[in-house]
Structure formats: structure tokens, C-alpha cells
Coordinates of C-alpha atoms in Angstrom, one line a residue:
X1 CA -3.4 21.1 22.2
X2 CA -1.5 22.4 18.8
X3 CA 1.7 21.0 18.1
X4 CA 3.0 21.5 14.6
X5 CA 6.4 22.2 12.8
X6 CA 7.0 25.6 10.6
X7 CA 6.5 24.5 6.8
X8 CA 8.5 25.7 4.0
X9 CA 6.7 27.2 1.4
X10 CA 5.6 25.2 -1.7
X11 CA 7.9 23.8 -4.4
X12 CA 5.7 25.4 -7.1
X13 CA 4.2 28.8 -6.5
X14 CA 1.1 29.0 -8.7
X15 CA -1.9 26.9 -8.3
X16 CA -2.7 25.7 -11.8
X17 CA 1.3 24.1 -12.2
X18 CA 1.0 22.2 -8.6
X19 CA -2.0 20.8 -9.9
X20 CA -0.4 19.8 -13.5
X21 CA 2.4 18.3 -11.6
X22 CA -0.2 16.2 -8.6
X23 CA -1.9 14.5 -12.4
X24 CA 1.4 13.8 -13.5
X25 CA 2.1 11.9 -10.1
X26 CA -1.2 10.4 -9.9
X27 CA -0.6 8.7 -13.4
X28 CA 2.9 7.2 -12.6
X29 CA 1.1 6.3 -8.7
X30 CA -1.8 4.6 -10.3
X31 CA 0.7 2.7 -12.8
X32 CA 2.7 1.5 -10.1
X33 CA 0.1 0.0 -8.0
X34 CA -2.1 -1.3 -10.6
X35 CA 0.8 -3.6 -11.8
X36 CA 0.6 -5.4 -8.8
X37 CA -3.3 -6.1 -9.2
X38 CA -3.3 -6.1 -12.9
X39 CA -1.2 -9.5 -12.6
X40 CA -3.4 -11.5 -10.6
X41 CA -6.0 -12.6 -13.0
X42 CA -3.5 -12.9 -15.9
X43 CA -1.5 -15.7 -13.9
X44 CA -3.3 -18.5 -15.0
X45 CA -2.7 -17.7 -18.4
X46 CA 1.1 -17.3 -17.7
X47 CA 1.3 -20.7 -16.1
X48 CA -0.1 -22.1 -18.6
X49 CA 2.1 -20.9 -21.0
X50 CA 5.5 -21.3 -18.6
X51 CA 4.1 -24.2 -16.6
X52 CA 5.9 -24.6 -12.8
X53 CA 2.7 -23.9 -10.9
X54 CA 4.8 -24.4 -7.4
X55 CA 5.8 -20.6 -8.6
X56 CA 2.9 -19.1 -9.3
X57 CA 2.5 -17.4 -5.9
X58 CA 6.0 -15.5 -6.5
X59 CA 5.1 -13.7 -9.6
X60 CA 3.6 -11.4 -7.2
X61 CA 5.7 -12.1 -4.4
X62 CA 9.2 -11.3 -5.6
X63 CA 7.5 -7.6 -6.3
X64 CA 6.2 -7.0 -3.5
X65 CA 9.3 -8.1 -2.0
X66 CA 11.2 -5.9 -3.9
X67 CA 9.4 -2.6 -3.6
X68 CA 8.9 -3.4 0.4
X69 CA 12.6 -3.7 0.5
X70 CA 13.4 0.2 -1.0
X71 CA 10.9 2.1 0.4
X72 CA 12.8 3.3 3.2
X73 CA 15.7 3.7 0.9
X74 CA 14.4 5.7 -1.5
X75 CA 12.6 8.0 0.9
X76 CA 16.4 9.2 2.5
X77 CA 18.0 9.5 -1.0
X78 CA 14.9 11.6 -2.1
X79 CA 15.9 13.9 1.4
X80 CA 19.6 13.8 0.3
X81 CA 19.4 14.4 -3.5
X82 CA 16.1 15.7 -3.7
X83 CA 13.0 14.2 -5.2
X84 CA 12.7 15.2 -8.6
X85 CA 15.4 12.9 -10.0
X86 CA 15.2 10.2 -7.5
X87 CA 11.2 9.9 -8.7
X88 CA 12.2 10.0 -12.2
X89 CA 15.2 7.0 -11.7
X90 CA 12.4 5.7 -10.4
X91 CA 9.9 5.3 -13.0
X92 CA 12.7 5.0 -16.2
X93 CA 13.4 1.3 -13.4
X94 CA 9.8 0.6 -13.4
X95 CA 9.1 1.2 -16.7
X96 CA 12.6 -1.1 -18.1
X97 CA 11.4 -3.6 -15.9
X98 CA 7.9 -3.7 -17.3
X99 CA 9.9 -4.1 -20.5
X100 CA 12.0 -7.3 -19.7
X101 CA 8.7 -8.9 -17.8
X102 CA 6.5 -8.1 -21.0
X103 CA 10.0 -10.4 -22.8
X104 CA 10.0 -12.9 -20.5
X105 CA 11.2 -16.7 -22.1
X106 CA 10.3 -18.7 -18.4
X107 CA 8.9 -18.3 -15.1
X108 CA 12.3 -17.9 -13.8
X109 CA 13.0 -14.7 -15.9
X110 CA 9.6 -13.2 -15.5
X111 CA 10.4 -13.5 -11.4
X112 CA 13.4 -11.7 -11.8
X113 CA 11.9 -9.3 -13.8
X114 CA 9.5 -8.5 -11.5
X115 CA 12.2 -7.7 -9.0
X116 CA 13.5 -5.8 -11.4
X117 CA 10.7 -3.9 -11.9
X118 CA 9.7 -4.1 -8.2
X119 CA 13.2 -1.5 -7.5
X120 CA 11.6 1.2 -9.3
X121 CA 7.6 0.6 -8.2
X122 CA 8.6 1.0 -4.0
X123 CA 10.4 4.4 -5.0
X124 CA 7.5 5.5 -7.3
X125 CA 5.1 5.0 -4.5
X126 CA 7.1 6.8 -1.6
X127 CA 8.6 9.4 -4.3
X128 CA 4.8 10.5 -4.6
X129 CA 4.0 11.0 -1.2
X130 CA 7.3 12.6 -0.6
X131 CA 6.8 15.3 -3.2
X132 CA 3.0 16.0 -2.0
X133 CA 5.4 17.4 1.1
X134 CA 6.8 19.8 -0.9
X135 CA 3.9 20.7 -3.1
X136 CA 1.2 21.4 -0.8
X137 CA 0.6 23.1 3.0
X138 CA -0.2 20.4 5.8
X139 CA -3.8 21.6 5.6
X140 CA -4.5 21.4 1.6
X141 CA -1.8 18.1 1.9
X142 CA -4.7 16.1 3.7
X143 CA -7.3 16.9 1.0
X144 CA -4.7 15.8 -2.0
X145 CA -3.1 12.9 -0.2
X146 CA -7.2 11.9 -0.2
X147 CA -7.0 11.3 -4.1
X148 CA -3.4 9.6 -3.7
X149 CA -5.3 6.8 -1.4
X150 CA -8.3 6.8 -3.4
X151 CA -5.7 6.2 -6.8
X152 CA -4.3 3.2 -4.9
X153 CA -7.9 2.0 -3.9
X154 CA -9.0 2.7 -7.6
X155 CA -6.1 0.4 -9.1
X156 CA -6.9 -2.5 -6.8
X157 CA -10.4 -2.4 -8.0
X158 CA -10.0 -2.3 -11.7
X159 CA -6.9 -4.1 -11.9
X160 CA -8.1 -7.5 -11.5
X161 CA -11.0 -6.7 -14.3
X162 CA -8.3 -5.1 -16.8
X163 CA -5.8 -7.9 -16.2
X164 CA -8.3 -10.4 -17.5
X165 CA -9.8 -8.6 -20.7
X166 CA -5.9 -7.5 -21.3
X167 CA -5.0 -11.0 -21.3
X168 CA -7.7 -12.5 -23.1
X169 CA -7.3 -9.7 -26.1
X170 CA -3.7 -8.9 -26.3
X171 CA -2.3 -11.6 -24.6
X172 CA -0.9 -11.1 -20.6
X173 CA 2.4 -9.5 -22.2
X174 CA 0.4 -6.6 -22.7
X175 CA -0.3 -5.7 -19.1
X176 CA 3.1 -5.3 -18.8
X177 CA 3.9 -3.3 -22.0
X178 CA 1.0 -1.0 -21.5
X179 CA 3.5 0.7 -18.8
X180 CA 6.0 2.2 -21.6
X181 CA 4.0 5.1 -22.8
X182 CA 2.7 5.9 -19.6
X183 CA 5.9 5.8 -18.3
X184 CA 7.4 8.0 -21.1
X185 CA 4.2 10.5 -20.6
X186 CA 4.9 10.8 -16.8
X187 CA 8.8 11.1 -17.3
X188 CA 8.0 13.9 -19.6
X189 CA 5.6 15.9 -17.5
X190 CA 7.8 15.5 -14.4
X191 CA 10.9 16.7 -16.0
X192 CA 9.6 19.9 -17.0
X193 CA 7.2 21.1 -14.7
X194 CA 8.4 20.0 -11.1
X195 CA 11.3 22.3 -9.9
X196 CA 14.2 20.9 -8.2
X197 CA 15.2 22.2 -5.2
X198 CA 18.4 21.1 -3.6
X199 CA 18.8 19.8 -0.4
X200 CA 20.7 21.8 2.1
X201 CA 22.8 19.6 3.4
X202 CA 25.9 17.0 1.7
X203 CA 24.6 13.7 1.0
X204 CA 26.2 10.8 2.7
X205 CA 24.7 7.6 1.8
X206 CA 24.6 4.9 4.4
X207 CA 25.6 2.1 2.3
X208 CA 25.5 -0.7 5.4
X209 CA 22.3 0.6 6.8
X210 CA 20.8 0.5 3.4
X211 CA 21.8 -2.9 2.5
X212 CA 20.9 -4.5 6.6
X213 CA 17.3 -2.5 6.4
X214 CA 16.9 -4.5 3.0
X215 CA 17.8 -7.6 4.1
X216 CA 15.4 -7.4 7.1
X217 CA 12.3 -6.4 4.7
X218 CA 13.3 -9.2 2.7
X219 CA 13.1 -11.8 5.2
X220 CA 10.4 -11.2 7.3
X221 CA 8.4 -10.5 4.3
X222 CA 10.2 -14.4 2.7
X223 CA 8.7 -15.3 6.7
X224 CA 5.1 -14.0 5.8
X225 CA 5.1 -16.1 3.0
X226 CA 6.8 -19.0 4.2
X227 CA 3.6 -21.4 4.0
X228 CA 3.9 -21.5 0.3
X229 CA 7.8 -21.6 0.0
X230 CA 8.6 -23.8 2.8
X231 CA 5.2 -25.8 3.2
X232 CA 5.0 -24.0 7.2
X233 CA 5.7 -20.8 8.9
X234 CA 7.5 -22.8 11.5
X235 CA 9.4 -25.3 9.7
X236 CA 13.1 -25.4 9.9
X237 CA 14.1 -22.8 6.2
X238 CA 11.5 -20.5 7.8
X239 CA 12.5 -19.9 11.7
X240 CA 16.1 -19.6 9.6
X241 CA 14.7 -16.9 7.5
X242 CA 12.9 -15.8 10.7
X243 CA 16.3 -15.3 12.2
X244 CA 18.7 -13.5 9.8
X245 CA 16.1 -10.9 9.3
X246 CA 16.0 -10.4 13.5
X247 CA 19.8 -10.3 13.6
X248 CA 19.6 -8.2 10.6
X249 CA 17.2 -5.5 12.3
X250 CA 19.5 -5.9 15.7
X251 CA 22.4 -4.9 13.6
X252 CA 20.8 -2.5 11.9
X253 CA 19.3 -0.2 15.1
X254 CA 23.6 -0.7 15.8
X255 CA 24.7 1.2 12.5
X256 CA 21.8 3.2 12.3
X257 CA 22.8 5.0 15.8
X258 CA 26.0 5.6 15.1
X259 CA 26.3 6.8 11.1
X260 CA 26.0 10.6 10.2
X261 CA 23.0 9.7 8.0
X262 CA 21.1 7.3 8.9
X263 CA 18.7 5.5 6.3
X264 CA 15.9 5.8 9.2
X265 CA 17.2 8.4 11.6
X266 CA 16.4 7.0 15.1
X267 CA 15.4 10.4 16.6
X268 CA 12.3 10.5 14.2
X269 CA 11.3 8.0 17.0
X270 CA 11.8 10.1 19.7
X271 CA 8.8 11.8 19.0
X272 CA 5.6 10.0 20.1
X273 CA 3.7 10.6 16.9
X274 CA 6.1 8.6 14.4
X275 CA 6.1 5.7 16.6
X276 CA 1.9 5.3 16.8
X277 CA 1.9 6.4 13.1
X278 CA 3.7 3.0 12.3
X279 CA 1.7 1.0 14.4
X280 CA -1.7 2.5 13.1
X281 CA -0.5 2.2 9.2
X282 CA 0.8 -1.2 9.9
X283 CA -2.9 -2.3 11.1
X284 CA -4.4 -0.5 8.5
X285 CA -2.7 -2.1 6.2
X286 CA -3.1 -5.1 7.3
X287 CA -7.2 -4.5 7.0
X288 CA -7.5 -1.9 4.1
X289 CA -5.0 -4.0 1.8
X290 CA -4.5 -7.2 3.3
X291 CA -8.0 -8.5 3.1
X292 CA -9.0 -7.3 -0.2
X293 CA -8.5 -11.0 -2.0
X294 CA -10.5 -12.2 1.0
X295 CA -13.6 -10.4 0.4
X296 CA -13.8 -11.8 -3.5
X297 CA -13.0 -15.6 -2.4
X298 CA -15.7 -15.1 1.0
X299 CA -18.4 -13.9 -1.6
X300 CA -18.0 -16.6 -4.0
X301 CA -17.8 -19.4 -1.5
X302 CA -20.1 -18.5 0.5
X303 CA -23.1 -17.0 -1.7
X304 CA -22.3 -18.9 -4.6
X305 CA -22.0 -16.2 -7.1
X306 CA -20.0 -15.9 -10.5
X307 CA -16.9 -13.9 -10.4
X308 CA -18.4 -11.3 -12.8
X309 CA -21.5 -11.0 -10.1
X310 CA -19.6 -11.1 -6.9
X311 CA -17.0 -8.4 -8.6
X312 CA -20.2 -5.9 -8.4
X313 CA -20.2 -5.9 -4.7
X314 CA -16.8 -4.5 -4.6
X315 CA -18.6 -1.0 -5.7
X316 CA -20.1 -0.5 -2.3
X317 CA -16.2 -1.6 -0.8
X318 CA -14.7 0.9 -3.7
X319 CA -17.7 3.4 -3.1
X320 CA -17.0 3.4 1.0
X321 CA -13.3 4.2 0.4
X322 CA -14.1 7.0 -2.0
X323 CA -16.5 8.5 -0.1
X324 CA -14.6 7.8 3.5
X325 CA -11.2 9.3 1.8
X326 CA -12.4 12.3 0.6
X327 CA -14.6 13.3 3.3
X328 CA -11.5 13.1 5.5
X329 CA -9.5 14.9 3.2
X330 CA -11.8 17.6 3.5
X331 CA -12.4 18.0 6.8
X332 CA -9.0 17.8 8.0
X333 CA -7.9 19.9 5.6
X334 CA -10.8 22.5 7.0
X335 CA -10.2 21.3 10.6
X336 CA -6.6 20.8 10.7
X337 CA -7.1 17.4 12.5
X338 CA -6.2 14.1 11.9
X339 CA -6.4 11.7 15.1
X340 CA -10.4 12.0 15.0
X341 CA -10.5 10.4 11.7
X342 CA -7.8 8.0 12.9
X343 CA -9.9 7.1 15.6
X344 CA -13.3 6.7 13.5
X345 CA -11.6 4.6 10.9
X346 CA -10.3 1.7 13.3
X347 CA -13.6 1.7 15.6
X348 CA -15.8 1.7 12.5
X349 CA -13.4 -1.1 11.0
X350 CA -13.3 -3.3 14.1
X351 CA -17.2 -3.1 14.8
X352 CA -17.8 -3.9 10.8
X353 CA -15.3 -7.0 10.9
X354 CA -17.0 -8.5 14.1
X355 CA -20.1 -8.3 12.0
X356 CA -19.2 -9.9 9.0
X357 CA -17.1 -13.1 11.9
X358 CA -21.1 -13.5 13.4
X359 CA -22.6 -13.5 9.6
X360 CA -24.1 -17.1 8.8
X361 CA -24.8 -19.0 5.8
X362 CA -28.5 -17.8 4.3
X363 CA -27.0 -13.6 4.8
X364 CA -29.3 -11.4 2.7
X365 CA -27.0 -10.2 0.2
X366 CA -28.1 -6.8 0.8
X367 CA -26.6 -6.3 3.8
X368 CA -23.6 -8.1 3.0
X369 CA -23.1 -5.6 -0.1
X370 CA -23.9 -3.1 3.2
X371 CA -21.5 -4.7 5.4
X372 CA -18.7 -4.0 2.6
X373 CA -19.5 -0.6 1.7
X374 CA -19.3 0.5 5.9
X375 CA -15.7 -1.0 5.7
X376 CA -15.0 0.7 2.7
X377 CA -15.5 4.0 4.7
X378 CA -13.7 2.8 7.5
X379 CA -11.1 2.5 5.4
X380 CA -11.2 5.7 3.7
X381 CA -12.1 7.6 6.7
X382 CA -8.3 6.4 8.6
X383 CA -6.2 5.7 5.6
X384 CA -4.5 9.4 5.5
X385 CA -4.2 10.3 9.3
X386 CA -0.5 8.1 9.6
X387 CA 1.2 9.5 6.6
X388 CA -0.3 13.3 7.4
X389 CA 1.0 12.7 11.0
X390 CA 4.5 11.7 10.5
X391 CA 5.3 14.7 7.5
X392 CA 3.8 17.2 10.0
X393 CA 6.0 15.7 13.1
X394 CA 9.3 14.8 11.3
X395 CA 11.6 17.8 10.8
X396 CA 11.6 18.7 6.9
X397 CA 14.8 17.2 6.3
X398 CA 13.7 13.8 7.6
X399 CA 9.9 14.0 5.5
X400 CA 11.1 11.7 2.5
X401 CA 12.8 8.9 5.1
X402 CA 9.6 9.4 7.5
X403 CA 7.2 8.6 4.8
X404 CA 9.0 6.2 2.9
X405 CA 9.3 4.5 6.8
X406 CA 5.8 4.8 7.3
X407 CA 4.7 3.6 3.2
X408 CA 6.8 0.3 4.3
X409 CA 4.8 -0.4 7.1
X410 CA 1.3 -0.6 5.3
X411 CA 2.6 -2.6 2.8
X412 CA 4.6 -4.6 5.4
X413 CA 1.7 -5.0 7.2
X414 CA -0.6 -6.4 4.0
X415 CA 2.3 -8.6 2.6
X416 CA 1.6 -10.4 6.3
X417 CA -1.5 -10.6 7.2
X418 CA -1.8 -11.6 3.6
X419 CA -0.3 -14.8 4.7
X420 CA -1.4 -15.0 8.1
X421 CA -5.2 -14.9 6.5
X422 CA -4.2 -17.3 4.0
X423 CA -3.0 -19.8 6.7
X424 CA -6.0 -19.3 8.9
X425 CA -8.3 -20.5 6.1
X426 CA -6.3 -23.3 5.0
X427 CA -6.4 -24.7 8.2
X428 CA -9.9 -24.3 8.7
X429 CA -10.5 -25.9 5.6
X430 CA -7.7 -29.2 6.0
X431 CA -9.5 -29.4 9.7
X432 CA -13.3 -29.6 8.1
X433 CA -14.5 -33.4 8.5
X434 CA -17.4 -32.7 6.5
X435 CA -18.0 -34.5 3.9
X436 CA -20.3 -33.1 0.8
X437 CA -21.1 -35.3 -2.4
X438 CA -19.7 -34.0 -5.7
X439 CA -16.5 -32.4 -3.8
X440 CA -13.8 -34.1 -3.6
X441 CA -10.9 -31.2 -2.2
X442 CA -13.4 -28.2 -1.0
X443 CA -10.3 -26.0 -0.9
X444 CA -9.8 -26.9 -4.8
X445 CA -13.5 -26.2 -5.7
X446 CA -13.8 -23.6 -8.1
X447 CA -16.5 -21.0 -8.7
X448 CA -17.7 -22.8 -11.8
X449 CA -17.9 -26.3 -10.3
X450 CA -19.8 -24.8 -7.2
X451 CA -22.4 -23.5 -9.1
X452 CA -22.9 -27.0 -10.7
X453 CA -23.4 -28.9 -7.9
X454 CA -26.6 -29.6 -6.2
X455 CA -28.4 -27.0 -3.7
X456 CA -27.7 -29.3 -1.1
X457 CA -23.7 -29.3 -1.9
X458 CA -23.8 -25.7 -2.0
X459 CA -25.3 -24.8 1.5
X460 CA -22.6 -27.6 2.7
X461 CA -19.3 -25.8 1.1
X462 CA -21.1 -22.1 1.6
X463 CA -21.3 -23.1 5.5
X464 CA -17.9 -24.9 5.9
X465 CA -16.5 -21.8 4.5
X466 CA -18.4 -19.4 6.7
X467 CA -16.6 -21.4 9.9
X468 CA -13.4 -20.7 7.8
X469 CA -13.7 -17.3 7.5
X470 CA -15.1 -16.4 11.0
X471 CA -11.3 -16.6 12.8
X472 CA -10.1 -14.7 10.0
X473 CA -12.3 -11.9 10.8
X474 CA -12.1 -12.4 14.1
X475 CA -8.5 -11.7 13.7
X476 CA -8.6 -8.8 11.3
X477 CA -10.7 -7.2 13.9
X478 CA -8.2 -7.8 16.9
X479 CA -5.6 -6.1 14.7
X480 CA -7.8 -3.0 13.7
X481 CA -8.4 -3.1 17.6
X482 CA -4.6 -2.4 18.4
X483 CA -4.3 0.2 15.6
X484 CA -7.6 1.6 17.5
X485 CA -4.9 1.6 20.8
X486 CA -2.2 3.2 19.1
X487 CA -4.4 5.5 17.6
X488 CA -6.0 6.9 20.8
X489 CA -2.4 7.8 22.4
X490 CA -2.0 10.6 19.6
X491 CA -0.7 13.7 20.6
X492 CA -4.1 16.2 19.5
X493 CA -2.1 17.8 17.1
X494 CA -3.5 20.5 14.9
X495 CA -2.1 21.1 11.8
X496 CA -0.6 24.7 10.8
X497 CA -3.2 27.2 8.5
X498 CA -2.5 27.9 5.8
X499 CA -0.7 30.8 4.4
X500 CA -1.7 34.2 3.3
X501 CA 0.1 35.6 0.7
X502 CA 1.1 38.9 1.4
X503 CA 0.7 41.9 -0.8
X504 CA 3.9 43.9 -2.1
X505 CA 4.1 47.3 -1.1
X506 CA 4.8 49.4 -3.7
X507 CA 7.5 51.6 -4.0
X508 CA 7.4 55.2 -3.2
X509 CA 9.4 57.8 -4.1
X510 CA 11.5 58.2 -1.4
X511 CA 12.2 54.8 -0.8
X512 CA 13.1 55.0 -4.4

């Protein structure tokens, strides 16, 4: 069955500047997601300069927060206004914002800084996928959108590894700084060589919608991370956070139905497609981004190998999502068909997650490194079906708020399970009655103090962890499962060929 839209044609005609233009994007996308990764391992350095440890967590917090919060917003402006200058507001936000966090005098500045800076990172990253819309056909869209993942994939990879050196030669101000002449390169390029085309409509910006839809980002995402403001995801602050951001959302399905521009329109949900596409990414967000902390802290604790070592197996996970990406990219782009690879992704993922709940202390690291790179192509393989499926069903006017819906919902869906994981392990750990001589607080230990304690000692914490980590997988797998659901209910849509560029006739002398 072949249900598809008619495309416009392409924002940029020849070949060669669509390609200049897709770099340009790919440098501002991989700057905007590194930031977020490139943080992590210079936090202890921060803290130690700033102090107030109870706020390390919101460093990254407040900016995932932030960009969660505009997604949406920024994909409706980019339909009213057009792209090009929402994208480049964008980045000039990102890139001031990299400039007060690189200034920072306290933790509390640097937070607010990274909201700051947060404002322009959720536009860059929906901008992008936005403009892809308008660069390329549905067909040779699937085999681009493959590099935008694998860019994202890339940046969570090396950001950890560049955060540290950064830190340890320059100082962590650096990691921020670095963004300024990127950002003044990618302005640059953008500027001149992507066209602007104007939107054929009058903007009307929902003001109310805008500002309820932000509100309920920011609270359920403040809910997901609850357990390290409040102390518990059900203590009295968080069922009050829990409860504006519901009566938030209520209100906001009230305006959105009624205003002559909605933020979201509601009859993008009409259609079948939209609806499983935010289910699916929401899963595979939860899996593809939410557990990729989890793998480096599972290795460590459980194998007892350095960081610098246990780093290394995240090339097979890095390799599978390379591999997985553009192999899908290409074939849907030859195939015109998405849901198979939807389909594949999630079944792969869910089988690979049961494996690693049954692994057991004494694995063969082989086939743990194994193990990692088959999720990595899960991954890949499923990552690009939710955004390819909700450009081709939304009408063309709706694209920027359709993918800026559906962007939300996988980073919606990591900021959560991000938690959720977190609190699953804690538990596990708090609950362990074991008790292991030379470890005082197993959930304290630290990679360098494992690796001096006794054999004994380590088997003990390497198995106390494994029982740790098995609900957590277990879990990750139940929610790939229900993205597997969703996924099989998709309309077999094939996407449009395509098109042929037809020769001019020249012109004779008697139509002269």
C-alpha cells in the first residue's frame, strides 16, 4: 500500500550547494549535541573549582531542560518565518551562551548559563532536521538524515574523551569557548548559501500555547529527575511538579484546539502515522540515548576495567550505529520504505537487551564487546524511520512543528528513562545486604578503588552489580517492546521517487 504526500521541489537546485549547505548543518548539529556530552567528564573539575556538589547533576540538567522545552517551538516558528533565520537565531543563542558558561564566577551562573545556552541548542537540533525537508526528496532525505543520526551518535562517543583532555589542557572553560569559532564558521556558511524561501502563509504566533507546552516539558522532565532534586519521585515537591505539568498539558490540548496556529497543530494527529512515530521515537530514545551512561558504569563495575579500557568497547556500540544508520539510509532511500527498518531496529533491540539482563558475572568479554556492537545496529538500523515518517505524513506547512514534535519525544524519552534507570540501580544497590571487605558504600566505589581491592572483593561488587543491572535491562527491553507495538501498526507507506528533471524544449522558429 503507497501513501505519500506531493513534495515541493528542493530549496537548492544544484547538487554540489545542497551538499555545502548539509556540512554546514552537520557542523553546527554536531556542536550542539556534543556540548551536552562534552560536559560530563569535565564536571568534576568544575565542582571542584565552584564546590556545591548537591548541583552537580543540573549542569546538565538545566540544558537538557531547556532545549526539551523549545523544540516544539522552534519547529512552528521555522514553518511560519521560515528556517533560515530561525536556525541562524539559533546558533548566534547557542553560541552567546557558550560564551557566558565559558565566564561563569559560581555554579549558580554556570546553570543559568546553560539554560541560556540550552534556548538556542533545542532550535539548532530541530532547525537541522527541518531544513533536510527542504533540501532533499523523501527518498535521498533517508540516506542524509542517516549521517544526521550517525553526527549525534558520533558526539556522544567522543564527547566524554574530549571533555577530559580539554579540561586537563586548557582548563573545562575551554569546552565551552571552543563553540565561538565554530559557531561564527557555521553562521557564515548558512547565511550565504541556504536560500530563504518564505512561507506562504501570515505568521500568527501562539504565544499561550507556546509558553503552556513549555511549562509541561519543563515539569515532567523537573519529574524525571526528581530523585536527585527532591530526594524521591513520589515525594510531596515532585507529585506537585507531577501536577502542574498535567494541568499544564490539559490546558494546553484546550488552546491548542481552538487558536488559528497552533504550536502543535492537533490534526497532525489525525493521521495514524504521527501518532506511532512519537511513540516509537519516544522508546527509542529512551534505549538509543537513555542508556548510553549505563553501558560505561555496567562495564566498569562489572568487569572491572579502567575507564580508558572499558571506553574501547564503545567502538563496537559506535561501530553498530554507523553501520546500522547507514545501511538504512541506503536502502530506504533505494526502497522507499521505512517501517521494515522500524520493525528490525526494536526486535533486534529487545532480543539484545534480554541478553545482556541473563549475562552473569565471569561474561567473556568478547561477547559482551558482541553484545554491544548488535545494539549498536539496532539502534542504527530504527533511529531514522520516526522522523522520515512524520515529514512524509505531515502536510508541508506542518514539517518544521512535526519534527520539532517528534525531536522532543526522543529526547523526552532519554531525559526519563535516564532517571528511571538511575533509580532502578540505586535501589538495587541501597537493597544489597552483602557485605564485601574493603567497601564500605558499593554505590561510592570508584573504578580506581575497585581495581585495588582483592579478587575476592571484586567478583563480590562485579556480581552485586550484575543483580543491579538485570531490572534495568529488563526494563529497557519492555520499553523497546512497546516501540516494537507501535511500530508494527504503521501504515506500509512507501515514499515518493524521486524526480526526473525534465529537459527544455528548445525553441523553434515558429514558436518564436
Amino acid at each position: 500500500m503507497d501513501i505519500s504526500r506531493p513534495t515541493a521541489p528542493p530549496l537548492v537546485a544544484t547538487s554540489s550547494r545542497r551538499l555545502a549547505v548539509f556540512c554546514f548543518l552537520m557542523a553546527a548539529l554536531f556542536m550542539a549535541t556534543l556540548d551536552n556530552q562534552i560536559v560530563s567528564t569535565a564536571l568534576p573539575t568544575i565542582v571542584g573549582e565552584f564546590g556545591q556538589m548537591e548541583r552537580f547533576g543540573w549542569v546538565s540538567s538545566s540544558f537538557l531542560l531547556a532545549s526539551s522545552a523549545v523544540m516544539p517551538i522552534y519547529g512552528k516558528l521555522g514553518d511560519m518565518f521560515g528556517r533560515k533565520y530561525v536556525m541562524l537565531f539559533a546558533i548566534v543563542l547557542f553560541t552567546i551562551g557558550s560564551v557566558v558558561c565559558g565566564f561563569a564566577w559560581s555554579m549558580n551562573s554556570l546553570i543559568a548559563a546553560r539554560v541560556f545556552q540550552g534556548l538556542g541548542g533545542g532550535g539548532i537540533m530541530v532547525s537541522i532536521f527541518s531544513i533536510n525537508a527542504d533540501l532533499f526528496e523523501p527518498r535521498e532525505r533517508a540516506k542524509y538524515q542517516s549521517y544526521s543520526s550517525l553526527m549525534i551518535m558520533a558526539s556522544g562517543s567522543i564527547g566524554p574523551v574530549l571533555g577530559g583532555t580539554m579540561s586537563d589542557l586548557f582548563g573545562w572553560r575551554s569546552i565551552f569557548l571552543i563553540n565561538v569559532p565554530i559557531g561564527i564558521v557555521v553562521v557564515a556558511g548558512i547565511s550565504l548559501l541556504l536560500p530563504y524561501r518564505r512561507p506562504e502563509r501570515r505568521p500568527k504566533i501562539d504565544y499561550v500555547g507556546a509558553v503552556l507546552l513549555a511549562a509541561t516539558i519543563a515539569c515532567l522532565v523537573a519529574w524525571a529527575d526528581s530523585r536527585q532534586i527532591f530526594g524521591s519521585m513520589f515525594a510531596g515537591p515532585s507529585l506537585l511538579v507531577l501536577a502542574v505539568g498535567v494541568i499544564s498539558a490539559c490546558l494546553w490540548v484546550l488552546v491548542e484546539s481552538r487558536v488559528a496556529e497552533p504550536i502543535v497543530p492537533l490534526k497532525l494527529f489525525r493521521d495514524s502515522t504521527f501518532s506511532l512515530c512519537l511513540i516509537i521515537t519516544l522508546c527509542s530514545g529512551a534505549v538509543g540515548i537513555g542508556l548510553v551512561n549505563y553501558y560505561a558504569l555496567f562495564l566498569q563495575t562489572t568487569t572491572g576495567l579502567s575507564p580508558s579500557v572499558a571506553g574501547l568497547f564503545f567502538i563496537g556500540l559506535t561501530g553498530g550505529i554507523v553501520l546500522g544508520s547507514l545501511s538504512a539510509g541506503r536502502l530506504i532511500s533505494i526502497t522507499g520504505r521505512y517501517k521494515p527498518f522500524s520493525l528490525l531496529g526494536l526486535a533486534l533491540s529487545v532480543a539484545m537487551l534480554l541478553v545482556f539482563s541473563f549475562l552473569g558475572a565471569g561474561t567473556p568479554l568478547v561477547v559482551l564487546a558482541l553484545v554491544m556492537f548488535l545494539q549498536g545496529l539496532a539502534v542504527g538500523f530504527g533511529q531514522q524511520a520516526p522522523i522520515i515518517g512524520v515529514q512524509n505524513s505531515a502536510p508541508r506547512e506542518d514539517v518544521g512543528a512535526a519534527t520539532g514534535a517528534v525531536t522532543l519525544m526522543r529526547m523526552g524519552g532519554a531525559s526519563i528513562a535516564i532517571s528511571i534507570y538511575g533509580a532502578i540501580v540505586g535501589t538495587a544497590l541501597k537493597g544489597s545486604d552483602t557485605t564485601i571487605p574493603g567497601v564500605a558504600d558499593i554505590s561510592a566505589i570508584t573504578p580506581k578503588a575497585l581495581a585495588a581491592l582483592p579478587e575476592a572483593s571484586r567478583q563480590a561488587v562485579a556480581v552485586v552489580y550484575y543483580h543491579a543491572f538485570t531490572p534495568l535491562f529488563l526494563t529497557a527491553a519492555a520499553t523497546a517492546a512497546i516501540g516494537l507495538v507501535a511500530a508494527l501498526f504503521l501504515k506500509p507507506t512507501r515514499l515518493p521517487p524521486a524526480r526526473v528533471p525534465q529537459p527544455v524544449a528548445e525553441e523553434t522558429p515558429a514558436a518564436a
